[in-house]
C-alpha positions as YAML, in Angstrom:
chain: A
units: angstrom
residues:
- id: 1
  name: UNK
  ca: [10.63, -23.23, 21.45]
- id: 2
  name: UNK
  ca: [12.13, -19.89, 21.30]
- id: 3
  name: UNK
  ca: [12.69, -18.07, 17.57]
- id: 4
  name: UNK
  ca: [16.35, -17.92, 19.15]
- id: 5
  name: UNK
  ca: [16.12, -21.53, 19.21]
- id: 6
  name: UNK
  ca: [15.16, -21.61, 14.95]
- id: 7
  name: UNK
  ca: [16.98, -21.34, 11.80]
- id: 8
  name: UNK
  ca: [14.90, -18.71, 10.56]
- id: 9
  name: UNK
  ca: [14.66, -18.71, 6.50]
- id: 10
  name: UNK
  ca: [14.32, -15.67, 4.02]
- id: 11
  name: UNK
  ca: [10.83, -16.50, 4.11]
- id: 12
  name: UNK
  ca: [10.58, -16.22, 7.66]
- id: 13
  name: UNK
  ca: [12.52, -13.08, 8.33]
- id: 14
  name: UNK
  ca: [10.09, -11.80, 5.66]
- id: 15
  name: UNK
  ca: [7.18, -12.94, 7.54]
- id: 16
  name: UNK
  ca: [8.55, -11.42, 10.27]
- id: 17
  name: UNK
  ca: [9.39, -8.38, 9.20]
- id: 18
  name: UNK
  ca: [5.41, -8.04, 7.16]
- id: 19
  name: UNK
  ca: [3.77, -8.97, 10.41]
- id: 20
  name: UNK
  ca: [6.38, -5.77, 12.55]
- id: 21
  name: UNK
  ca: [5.47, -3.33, 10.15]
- id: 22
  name: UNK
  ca: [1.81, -4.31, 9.87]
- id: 23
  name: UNK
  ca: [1.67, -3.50, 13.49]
- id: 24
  name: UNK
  ca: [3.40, -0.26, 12.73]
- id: 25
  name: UNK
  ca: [1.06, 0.68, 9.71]
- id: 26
  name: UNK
  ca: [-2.07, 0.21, 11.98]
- id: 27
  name: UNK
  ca: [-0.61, 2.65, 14.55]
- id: 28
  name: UNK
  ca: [0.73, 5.65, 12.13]
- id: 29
  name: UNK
  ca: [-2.63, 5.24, 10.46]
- id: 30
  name: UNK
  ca: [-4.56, 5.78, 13.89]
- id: 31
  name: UNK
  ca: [-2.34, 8.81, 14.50]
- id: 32
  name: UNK
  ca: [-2.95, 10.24, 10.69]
- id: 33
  name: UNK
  ca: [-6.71, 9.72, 11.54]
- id: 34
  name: UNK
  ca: [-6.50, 11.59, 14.26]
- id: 35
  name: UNK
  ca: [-4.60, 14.23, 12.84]
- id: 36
  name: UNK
  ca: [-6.94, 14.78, 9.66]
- id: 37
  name: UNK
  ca: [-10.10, 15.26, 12.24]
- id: 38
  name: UNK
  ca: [-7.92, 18.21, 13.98]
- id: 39
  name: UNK
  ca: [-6.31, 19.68, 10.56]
- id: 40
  name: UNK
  ca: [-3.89, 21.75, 10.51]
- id: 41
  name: UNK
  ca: [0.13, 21.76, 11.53]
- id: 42
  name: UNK
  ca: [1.04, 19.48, 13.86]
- id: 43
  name: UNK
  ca: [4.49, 20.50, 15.78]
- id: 44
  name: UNK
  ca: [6.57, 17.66, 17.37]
- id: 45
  name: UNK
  ca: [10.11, 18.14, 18.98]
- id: 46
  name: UNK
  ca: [11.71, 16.26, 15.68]
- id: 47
  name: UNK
  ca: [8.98, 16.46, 13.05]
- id: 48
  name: UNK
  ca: [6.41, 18.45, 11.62]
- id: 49
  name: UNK
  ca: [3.13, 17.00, 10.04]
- id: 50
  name: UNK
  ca: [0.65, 18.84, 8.00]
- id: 51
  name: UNK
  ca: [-2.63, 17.73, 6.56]
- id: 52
  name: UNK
  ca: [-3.54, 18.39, 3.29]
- id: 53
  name: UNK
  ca: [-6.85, 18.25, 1.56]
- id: 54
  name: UNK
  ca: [-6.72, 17.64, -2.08]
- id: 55
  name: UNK
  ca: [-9.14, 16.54, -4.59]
- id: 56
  name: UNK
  ca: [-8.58, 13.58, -7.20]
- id: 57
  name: UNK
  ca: [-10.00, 12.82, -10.37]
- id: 58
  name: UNK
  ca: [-10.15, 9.29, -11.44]
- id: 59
  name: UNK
  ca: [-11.60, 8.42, -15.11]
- id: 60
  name: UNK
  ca: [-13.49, 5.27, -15.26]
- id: 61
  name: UNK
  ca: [-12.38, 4.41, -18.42]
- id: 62
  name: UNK
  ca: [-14.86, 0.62, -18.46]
- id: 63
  name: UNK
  ca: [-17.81, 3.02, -18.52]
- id: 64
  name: UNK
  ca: [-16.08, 5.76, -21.14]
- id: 65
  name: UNK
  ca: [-15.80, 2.48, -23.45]
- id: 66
  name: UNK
  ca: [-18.93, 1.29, -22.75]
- id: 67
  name: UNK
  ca: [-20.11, 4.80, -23.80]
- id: 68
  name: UNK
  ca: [-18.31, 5.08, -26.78]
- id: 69
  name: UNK
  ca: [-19.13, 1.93, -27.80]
- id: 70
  name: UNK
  ca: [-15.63, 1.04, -28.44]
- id: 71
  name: UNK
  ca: [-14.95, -2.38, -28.62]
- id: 72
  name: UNK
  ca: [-12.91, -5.34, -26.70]
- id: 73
  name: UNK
  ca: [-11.14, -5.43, -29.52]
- id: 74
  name: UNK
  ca: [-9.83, -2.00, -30.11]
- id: 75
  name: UNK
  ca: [-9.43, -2.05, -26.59]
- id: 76
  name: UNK
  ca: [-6.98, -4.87, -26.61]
- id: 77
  name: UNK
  ca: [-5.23, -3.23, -29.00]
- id: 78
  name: UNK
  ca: [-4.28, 0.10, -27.21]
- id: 79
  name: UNK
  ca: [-3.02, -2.14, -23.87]
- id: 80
  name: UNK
  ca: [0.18, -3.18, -22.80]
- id: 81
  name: UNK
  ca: [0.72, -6.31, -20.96]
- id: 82
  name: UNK
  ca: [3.81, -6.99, -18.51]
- id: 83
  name: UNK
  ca: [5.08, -9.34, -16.06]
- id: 84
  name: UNK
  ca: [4.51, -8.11, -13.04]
- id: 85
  name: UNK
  ca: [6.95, -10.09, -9.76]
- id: 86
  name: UNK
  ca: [5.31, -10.12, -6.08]
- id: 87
  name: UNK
  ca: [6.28, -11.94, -2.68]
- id: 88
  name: UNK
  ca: [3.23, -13.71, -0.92]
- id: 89
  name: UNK
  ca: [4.28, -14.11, 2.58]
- id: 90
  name: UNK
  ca: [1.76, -16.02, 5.09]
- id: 91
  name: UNK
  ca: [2.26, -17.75, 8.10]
- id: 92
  name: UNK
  ca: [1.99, -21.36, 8.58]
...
C-alpha cells in the first residue's frame, strides 16, 4: 500500500514532515562540519557562508548555590514555573 493509497492524518503529515527534515538536518550539519574544519568564507553562486568562532559563558548556577549555601527553599522562591506545550511525533 502506497501513502497515495492513505488518508494521511495531522499526525502523520507531521511525522512525515519530522522524519524529511531530519534527513535534511543530518546533511546541512555534515556540510557545516566540513566547513568549520576549512574556516573561513565560503562563496556559492546564491549564498555566502562564514564561520565564526565565538566563545560562551555558561554559569552553573546548581554549583553557585551549592557554594553559597543557599537553600532549596530560597531557591524556589526566586523561580518561575510555566506551562510549557510540545508535539511528540513517533512512528508506529
Amino acid at each position: 500500500m502506497k501513502n497515495n493509497d492513505l488518508q494521511l492524518t495531522q499526525a502523520d503529515q507531521l511525522g512525515q514532515l519530522l522524519a524529511e527534515i531530519a534527513i535534511l538536518e543530518k546533511q546541512a550539519e555534515a556540510i557545516k562540519a566540513s566547513m568549520k574544519e576549512a574556516g573561513g568564507v565560503h562563496d556559492g553562486v546564491l549564498f555566502r557562508s562564514t564561520v565564526i568562532e565565538s566563545n560562551r559563558s555558561v554559569t552553573d548556577w546548581k554549583a553557585l548555590v551549592a557554594d553559597l549555601g543557599i537553600g532549596s527553599d530560597i531557591v524556589a522562591k526566586h523561580t518561575k514555573t510555566s506551562a510549557v506545550y510540545s508535539v511528540k511525533t513517533t512512528s508506529k
